[in-house]
Short mmCIF file of C-alpha atoms in Angstrom, two decimals:
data_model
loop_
_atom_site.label_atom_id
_atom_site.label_comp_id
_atom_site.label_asym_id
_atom_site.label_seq_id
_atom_site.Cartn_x
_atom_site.Cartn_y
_atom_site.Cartn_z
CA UNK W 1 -69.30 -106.87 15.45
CA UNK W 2 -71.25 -104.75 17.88
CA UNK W 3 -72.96 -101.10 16.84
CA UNK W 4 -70.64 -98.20 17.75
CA UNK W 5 -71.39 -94.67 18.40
CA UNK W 6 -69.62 -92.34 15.56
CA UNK W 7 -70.08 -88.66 15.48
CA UNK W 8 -69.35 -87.38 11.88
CA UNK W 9 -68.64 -83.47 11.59
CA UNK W 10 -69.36 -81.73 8.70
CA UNK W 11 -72.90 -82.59 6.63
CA UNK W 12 -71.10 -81.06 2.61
CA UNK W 13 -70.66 -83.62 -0.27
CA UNK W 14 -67.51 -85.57 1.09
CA UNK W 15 -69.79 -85.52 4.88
CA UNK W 16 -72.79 -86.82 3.19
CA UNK W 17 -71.80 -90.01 1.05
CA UNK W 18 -69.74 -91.19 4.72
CA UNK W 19 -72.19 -90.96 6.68
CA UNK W 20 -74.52 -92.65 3.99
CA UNK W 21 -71.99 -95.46 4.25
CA UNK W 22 -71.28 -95.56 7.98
CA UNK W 23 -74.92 -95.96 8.40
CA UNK W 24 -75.52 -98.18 5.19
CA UNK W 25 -73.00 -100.67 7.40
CA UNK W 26 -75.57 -101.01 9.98
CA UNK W 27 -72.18 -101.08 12.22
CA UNK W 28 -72.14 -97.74 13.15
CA UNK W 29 -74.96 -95.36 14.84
CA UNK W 30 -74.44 -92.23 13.15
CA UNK W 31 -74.59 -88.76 14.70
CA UNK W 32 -74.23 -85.37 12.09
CA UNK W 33 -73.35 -82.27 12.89
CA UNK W 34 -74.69 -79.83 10.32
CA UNK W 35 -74.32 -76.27 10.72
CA UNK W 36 -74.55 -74.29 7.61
CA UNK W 37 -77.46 -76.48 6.28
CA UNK W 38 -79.21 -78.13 9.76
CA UNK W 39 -81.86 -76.01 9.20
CA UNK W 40 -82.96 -77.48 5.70
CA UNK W 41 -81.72 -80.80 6.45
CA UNK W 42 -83.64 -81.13 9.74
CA UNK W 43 -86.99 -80.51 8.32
CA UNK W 44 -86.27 -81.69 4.83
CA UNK W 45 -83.50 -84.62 4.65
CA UNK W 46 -80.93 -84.58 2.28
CA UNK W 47 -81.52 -85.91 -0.98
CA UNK W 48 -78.44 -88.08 -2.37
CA UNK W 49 -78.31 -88.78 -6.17
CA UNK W 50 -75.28 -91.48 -6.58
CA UNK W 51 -74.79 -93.66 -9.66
CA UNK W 52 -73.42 -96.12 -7.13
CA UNK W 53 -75.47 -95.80 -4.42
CA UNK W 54 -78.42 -95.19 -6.04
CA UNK W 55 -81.09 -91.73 -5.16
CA UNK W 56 -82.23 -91.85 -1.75
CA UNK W 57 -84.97 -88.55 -1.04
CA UNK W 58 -85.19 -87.12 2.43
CA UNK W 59 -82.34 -89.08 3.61
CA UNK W 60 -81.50 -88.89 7.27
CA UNK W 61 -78.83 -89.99 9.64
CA UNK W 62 -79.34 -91.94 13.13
CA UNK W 63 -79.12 -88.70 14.35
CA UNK W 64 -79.20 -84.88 13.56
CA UNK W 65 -77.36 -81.88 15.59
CA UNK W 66 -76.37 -78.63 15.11
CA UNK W 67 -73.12 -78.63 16.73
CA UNK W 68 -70.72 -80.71 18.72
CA UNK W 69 -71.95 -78.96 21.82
CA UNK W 70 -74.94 -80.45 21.50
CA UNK W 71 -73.46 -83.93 20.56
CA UNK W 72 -71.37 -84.19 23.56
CA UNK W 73 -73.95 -86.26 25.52
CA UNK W 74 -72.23 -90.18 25.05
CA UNK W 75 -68.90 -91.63 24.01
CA UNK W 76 -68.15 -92.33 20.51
CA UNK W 77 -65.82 -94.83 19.46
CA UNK W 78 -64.51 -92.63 16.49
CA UNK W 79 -65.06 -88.92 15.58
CA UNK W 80 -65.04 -88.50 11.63
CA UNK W 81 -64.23 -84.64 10.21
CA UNK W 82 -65.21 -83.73 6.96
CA UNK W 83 -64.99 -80.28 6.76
CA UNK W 84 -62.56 -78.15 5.18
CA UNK W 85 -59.07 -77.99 6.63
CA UNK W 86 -58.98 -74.17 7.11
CA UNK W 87 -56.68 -72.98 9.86
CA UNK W 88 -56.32 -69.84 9.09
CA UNK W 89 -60.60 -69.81 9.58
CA UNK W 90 -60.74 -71.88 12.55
CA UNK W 91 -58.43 -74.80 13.80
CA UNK W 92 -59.59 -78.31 13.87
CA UNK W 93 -59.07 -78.36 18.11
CA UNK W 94 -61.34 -75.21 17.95
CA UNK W 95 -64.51 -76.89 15.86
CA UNK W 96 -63.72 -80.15 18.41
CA UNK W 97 -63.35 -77.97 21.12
CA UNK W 98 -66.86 -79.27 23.19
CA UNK W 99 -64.60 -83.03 23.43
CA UNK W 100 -61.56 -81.74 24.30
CA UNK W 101 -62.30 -79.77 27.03
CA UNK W 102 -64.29 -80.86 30.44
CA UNK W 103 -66.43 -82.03 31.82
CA UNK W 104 -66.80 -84.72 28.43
CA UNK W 105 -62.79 -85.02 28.59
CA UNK W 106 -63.10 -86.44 32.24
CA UNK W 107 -66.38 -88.18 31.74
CA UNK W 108 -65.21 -90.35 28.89
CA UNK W 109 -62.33 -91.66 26.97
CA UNK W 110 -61.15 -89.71 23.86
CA UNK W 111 -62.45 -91.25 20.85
CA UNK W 112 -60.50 -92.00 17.85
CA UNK W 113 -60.39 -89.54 15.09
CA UNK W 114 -60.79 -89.84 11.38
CA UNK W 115 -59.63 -86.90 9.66
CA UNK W 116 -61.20 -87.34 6.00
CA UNK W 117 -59.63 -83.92 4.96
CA UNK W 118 -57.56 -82.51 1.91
CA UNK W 119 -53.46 -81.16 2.98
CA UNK W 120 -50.49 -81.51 4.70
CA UNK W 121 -49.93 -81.26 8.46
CA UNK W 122 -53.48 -81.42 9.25
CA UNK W 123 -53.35 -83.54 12.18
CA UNK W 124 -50.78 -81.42 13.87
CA UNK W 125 -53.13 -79.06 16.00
CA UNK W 126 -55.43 -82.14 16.90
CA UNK W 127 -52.83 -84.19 18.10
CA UNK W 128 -50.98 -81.19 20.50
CA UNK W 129 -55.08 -80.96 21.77
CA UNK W 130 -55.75 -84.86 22.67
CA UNK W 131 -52.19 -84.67 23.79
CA UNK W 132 -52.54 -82.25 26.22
CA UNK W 133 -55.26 -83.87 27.97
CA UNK W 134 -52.89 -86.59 29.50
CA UNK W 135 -55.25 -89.95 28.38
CA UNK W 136 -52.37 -91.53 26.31
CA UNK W 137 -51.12 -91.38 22.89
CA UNK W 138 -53.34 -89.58 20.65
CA UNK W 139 -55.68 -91.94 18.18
CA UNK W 140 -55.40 -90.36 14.80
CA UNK W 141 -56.40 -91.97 11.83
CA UNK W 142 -55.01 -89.55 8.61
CA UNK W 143 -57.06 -90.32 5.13
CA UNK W 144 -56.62 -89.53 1.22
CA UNK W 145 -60.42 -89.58 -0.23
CA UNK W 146 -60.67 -89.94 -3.99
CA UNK W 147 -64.08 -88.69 -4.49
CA UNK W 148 -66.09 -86.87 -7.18
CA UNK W 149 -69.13 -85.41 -5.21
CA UNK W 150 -70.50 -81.66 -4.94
CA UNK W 151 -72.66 -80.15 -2.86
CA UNK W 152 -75.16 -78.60 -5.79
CA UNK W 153 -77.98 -77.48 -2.75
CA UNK W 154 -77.94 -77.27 0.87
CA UNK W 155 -79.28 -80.50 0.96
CA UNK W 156 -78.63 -82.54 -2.25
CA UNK W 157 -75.44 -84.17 -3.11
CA UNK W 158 -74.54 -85.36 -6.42
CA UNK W 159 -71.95 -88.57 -6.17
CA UNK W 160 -70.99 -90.46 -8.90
CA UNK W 161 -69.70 -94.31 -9.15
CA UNK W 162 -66.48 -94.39 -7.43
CA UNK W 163 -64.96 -93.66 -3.76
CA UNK W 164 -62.24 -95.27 -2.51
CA UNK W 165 -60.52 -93.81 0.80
CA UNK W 166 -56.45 -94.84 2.21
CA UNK W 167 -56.49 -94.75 5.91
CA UNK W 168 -53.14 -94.76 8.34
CA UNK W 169 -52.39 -93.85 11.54
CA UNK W 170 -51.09 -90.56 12.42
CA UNK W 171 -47.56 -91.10 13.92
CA UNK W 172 -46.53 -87.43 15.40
CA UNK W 173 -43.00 -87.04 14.12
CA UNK W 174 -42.43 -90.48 12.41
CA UNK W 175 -42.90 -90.48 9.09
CA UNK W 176 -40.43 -93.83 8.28
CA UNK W 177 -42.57 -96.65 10.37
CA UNK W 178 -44.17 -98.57 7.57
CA UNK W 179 -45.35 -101.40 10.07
CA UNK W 180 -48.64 -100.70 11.89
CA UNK W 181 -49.02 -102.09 15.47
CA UNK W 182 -51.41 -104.98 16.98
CA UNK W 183 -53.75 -101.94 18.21
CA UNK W 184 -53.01 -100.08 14.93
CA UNK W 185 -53.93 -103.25 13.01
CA UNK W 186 -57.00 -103.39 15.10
CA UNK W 187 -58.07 -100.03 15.05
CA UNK W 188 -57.92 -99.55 11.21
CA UNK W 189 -59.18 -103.01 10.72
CA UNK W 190 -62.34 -102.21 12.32
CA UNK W 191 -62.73 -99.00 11.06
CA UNK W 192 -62.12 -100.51 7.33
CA UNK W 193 -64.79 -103.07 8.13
CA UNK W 194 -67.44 -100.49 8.81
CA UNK W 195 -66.62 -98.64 5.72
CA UNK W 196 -66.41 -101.78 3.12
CA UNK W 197 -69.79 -103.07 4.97
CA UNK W 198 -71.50 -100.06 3.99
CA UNK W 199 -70.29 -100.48 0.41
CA UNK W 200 -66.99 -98.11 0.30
CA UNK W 201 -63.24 -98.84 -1.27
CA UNK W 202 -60.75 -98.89 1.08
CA UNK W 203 -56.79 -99.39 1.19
CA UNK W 204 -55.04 -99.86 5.02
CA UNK W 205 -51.58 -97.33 4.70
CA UNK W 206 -48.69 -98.49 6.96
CA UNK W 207 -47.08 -94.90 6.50
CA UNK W 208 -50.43 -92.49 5.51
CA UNK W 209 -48.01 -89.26 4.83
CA UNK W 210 -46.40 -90.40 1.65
CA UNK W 211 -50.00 -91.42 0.27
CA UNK W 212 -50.89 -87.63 1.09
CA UNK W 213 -47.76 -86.15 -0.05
CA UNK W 214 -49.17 -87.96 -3.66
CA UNK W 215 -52.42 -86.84 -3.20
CA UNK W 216 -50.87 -83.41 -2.68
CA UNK W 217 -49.72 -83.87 -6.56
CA UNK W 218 -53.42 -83.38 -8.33
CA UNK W 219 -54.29 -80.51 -6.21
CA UNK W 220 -51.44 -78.18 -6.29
CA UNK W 221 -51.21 -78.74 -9.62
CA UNK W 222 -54.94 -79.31 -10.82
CA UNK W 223 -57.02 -77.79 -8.05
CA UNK W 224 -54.85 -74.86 -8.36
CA UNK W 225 -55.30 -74.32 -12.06
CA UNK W 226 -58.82 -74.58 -12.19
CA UNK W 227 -59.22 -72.30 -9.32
CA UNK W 228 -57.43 -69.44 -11.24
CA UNK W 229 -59.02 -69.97 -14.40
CA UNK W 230 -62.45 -70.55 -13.27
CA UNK W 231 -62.17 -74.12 -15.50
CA UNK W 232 -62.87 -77.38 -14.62
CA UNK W 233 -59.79 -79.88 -15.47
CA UNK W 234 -62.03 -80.42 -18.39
CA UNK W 235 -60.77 -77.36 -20.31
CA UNK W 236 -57.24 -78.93 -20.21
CA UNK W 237 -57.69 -81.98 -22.16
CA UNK W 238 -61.10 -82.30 -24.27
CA UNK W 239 -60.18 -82.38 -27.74
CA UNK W 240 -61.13 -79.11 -29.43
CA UNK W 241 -64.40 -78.73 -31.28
CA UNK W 242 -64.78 -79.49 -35.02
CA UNK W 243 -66.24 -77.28 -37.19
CA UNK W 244 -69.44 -76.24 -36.62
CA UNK W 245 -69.32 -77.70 -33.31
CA UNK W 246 -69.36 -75.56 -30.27
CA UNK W 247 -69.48 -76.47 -26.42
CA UNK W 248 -68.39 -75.48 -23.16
CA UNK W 249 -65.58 -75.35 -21.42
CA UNK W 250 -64.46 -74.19 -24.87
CA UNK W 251 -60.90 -75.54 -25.60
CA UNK W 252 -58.77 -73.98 -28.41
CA UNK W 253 -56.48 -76.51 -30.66
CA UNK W 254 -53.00 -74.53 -28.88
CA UNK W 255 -54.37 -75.20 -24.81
CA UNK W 256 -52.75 -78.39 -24.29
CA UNK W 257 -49.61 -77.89 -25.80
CA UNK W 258 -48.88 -74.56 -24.13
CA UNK W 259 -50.62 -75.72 -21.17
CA UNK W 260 -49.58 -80.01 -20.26
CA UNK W 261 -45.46 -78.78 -20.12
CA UNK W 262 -46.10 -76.00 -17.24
CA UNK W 263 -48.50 -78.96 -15.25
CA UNK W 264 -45.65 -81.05 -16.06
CA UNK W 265 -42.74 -78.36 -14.82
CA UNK W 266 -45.04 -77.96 -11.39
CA UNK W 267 -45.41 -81.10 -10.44
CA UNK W 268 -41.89 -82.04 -11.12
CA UNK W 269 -41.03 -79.49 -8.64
CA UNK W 270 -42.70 -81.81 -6.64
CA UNK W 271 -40.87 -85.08 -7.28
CA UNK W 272 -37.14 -85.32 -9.02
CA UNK W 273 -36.81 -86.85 -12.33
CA UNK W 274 -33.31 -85.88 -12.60
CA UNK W 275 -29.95 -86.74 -11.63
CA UNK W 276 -29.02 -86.36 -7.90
CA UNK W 277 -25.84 -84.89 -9.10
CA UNK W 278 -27.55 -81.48 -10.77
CA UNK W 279 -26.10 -78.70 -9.25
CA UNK W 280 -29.16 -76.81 -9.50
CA UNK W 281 -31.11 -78.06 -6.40
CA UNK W 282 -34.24 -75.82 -7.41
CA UNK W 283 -35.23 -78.49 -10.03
CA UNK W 284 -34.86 -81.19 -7.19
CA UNK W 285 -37.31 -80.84 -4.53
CA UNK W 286 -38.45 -84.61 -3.87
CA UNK W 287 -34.59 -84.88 -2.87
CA UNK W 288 -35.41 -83.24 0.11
CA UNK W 289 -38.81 -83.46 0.37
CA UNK W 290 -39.87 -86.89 -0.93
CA UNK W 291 -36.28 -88.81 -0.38
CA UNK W 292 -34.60 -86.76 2.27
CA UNK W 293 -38.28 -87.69 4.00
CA UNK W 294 -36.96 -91.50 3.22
CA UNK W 295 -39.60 -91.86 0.89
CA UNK W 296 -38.04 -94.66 -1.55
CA UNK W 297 -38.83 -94.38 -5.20
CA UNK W 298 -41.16 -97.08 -5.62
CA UNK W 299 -45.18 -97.92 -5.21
CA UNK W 300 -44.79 -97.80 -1.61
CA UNK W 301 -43.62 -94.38 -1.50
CA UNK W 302 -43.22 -91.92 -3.74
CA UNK W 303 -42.33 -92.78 -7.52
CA UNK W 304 -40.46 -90.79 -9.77
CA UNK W 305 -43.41 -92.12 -12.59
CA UNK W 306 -45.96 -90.23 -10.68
CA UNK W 307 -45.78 -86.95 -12.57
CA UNK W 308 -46.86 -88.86 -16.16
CA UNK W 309 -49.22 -90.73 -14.29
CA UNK W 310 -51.23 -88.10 -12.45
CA UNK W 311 -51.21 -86.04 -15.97
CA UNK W 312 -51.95 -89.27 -17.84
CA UNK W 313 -54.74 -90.46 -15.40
CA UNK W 314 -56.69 -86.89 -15.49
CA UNK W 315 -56.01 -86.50 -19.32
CA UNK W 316 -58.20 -89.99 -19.31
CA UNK W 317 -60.86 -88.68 -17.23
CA UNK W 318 -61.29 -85.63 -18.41
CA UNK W 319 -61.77 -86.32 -21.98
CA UNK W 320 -64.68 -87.29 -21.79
CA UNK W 321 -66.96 -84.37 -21.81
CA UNK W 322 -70.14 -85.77 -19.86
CA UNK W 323 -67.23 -85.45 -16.82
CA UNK W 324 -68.72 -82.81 -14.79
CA UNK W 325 -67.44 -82.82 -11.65
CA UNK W 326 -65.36 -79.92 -10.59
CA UNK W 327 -62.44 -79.67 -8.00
CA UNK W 328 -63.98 -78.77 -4.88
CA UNK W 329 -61.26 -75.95 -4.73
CA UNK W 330 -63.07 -74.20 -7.39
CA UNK W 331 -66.29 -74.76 -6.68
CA UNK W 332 -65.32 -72.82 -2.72
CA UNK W 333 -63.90 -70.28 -4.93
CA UNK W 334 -67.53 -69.65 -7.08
CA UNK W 335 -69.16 -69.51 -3.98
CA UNK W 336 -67.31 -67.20 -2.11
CA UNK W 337 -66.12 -69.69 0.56
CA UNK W 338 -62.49 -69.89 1.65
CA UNK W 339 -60.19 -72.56 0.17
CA UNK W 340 -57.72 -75.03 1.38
CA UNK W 341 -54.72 -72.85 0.21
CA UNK W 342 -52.75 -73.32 3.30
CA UNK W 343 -53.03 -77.20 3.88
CA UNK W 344 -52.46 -77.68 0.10
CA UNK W 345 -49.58 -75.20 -1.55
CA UNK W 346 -48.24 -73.28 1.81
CA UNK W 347 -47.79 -76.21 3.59
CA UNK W 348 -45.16 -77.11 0.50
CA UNK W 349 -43.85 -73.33 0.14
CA UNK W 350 -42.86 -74.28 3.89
CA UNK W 351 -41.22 -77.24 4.06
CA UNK W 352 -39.77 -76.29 0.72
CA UNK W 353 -38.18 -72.73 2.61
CA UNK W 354 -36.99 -74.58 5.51
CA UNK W 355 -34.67 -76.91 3.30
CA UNK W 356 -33.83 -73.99 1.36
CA UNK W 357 -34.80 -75.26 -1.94
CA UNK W 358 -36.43 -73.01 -4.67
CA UNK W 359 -39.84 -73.71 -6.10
CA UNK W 360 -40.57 -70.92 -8.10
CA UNK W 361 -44.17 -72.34 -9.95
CA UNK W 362 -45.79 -73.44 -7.03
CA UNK W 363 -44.99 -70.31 -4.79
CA UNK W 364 -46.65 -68.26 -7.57
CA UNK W 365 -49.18 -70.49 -7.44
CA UNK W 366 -49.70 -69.84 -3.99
CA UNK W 367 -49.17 -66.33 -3.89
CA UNK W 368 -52.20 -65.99 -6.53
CA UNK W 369 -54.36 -68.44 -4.53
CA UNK W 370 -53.31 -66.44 -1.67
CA UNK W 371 -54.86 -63.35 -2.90
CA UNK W 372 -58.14 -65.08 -3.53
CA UNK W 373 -58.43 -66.56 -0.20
CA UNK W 374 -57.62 -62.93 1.26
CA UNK W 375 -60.37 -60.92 -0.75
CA UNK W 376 -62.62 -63.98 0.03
CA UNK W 377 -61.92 -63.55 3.97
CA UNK W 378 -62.17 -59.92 3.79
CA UNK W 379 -65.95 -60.13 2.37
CA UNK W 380 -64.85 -59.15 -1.21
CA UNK W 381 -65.20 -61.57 -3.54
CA UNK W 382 -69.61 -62.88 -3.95
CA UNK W 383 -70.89 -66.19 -4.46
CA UNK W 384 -71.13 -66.64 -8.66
CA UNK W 385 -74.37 -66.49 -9.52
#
């Protein structure tokens, strides 16, 4: 398999460990854009400490720019984004706007693109952009990344054992196709094969919008929570502490009792675990937004058992109190950054408005998150010390 050119946008925690692995597969020549941290990065590397892929000081990609201006000088055969999926900040067409516009749009073929990025409707703006240029049907490749790695220094990222990423094509107003194409086969195949080379887990989606509809489950519920309570998931579910013990996040004998039925009530706004004959439609959204979307009830799409699961699974992880990871929701929040409220919870209130169904929990939800995001944009709310 020859070496192909990949440009990789966004040098954070997610940014980091990919390109660590796109290079790692010896498959790909890897270009970073860093523009918060270049600075650091450029004269110091990036130091990676991973329990799976070990600590690796002064690490460097193939190659190191500051923007995608500057990048713009050769084809790539895939464009991977990393960074946050802010619109309401900047639009993904605006950050890629150096390959979408000429003279690199009439000098070379548009590249695929691998959105590695957190929400709903994220590839929307892209796709209108490559669309626009008349070259053929946009190349999209939509992700769900299950990843526990922070960004703890402008240049060192803590990672630990496990990442495992679900790639599909982006299909612009077909959400029912669950059979990929000979050049959809061939596209994800090789980009799968330069992933698992450089030591990744990865899962080939014929339909990638129900797997992020799932995905969608943990954050608006979990993200969310520990957002407005300034708690890792942590302070959910470790056991309290016996006497004469004491530890933080503190957790008091009454949290998960009060606290597991109002995850449960939110996320079952999300899928329907009652009848389809209730007359109250409120406590029925995945009729119209997980079935009505043809999503069938089953591992393939979107099963009803998902709301005990996704409790069950972070209950399990989150036990155990050396888990120190926190939702990178939060952890934008405690540094003053803005957070992926609009990809993640108004995307929902949306869809939820337009079929005219009531979600009461997760429109509060967003209307608190909203008022974050707003002081945050408006310069009010400082990095936490």
């Amino acid at each position: 398999m020859p070496t192909k050119d990949v440009l990789l946008v966004g040098l954070g925690a997610v940014g980091t460990i990919y390109a660590y692995i796109l290079q790692s597969s010896k498959l790909a020549r890897v270009t970073v854009v860093a523009r918060s941290n270049y600075d650091v990065v450029n004269t110091k590397g990036i130091n990676i400490r991973s329990k799976k892929y070990g600590t690796h000081e002064s690490w460097k990609p193939y190659r190191l720019v500051s923007s995608v201006a500057e990048a713009v000088d050769r084809p790539y055969s895939y464009v991977v984004l990393t960074t946050k999926a802010i619109p309401e900040v900047i639009k993904t067409s605006q950050i890629l706007e150096p390959l979408l516009s000429s003279p690199y749009s009439e000098r070379h073929p548009q590249p695929t693109y691998v959105l590695l990025q957190n929400g709903l409707g994220v590839e929307r703006d892209l796709y209108h952009s490559v669309k626009a240029l008349d070259q053929g049907e946009p190349k999209i490749i939509s992700t769900v990344v299950w990843i526990a790695t922070n960004l703890v220094e402008k240049n060192v990222v803590d990672h630990n054992h496990f990442d495992r990423v679900t790639i599909g094509m982006y299909r612009h107003g077909d959400h029912l196709t669950t059979t990929n194409s000979p050049e959809e086969d061939a596209i994800l195949t090789d980009l799968r094969t330069m992933l698992e080379t450089g030591g990744s887990e990865v899962v080939v989606a014929t339909e990638i919008q129900r797997k992020k509809f799932a995905k969608t489950f943990w954050n608006i519920a979990f993200s969310s929570f520990s957002t407005l309570t300034g708690s890792s998931p942590t302070a959910m579910f470790r056991p309290p502490p016996k006497e004469g013990q004491s530890y933080s996040p503190y957790v008091a004998p009454q949290t998960a009792p009060n606290t597991i039925p109002v995850l449960r009530a939110i996320l079952q706004e999300m899928i329907a675990l009652g009848d389809f004959e209730l007359h109250d439609l409120s406590a029925c959204l995945t009729f119209f937004l997980g079935r009505a979307l043809g999503y069938p009830d089953n591992e393939d799409g979107l099963p009803s058992s998902l709301v005990d699961t996704t409790i069950s699974r972070t209950a399990e992880l989150h036990r155990d109190p050396a888990h120190t990871t926190l939702p990178s929701m939060l952890l934008d929040a405690q540094n003053g950054l803005p957070i992926e409220v609009e990809v993640i919870l108004g995307e929902v209130v949306r869809m939820a408005k337009e079929l005219r169904v009531d979600v009461p929990r997760i429109e509060t939800l967003y209307a608190l998150l909203a008022i974050i995001q707003n002081q945050t944009l408006g310069g009010f709310r400082q990095p936490k010390l």
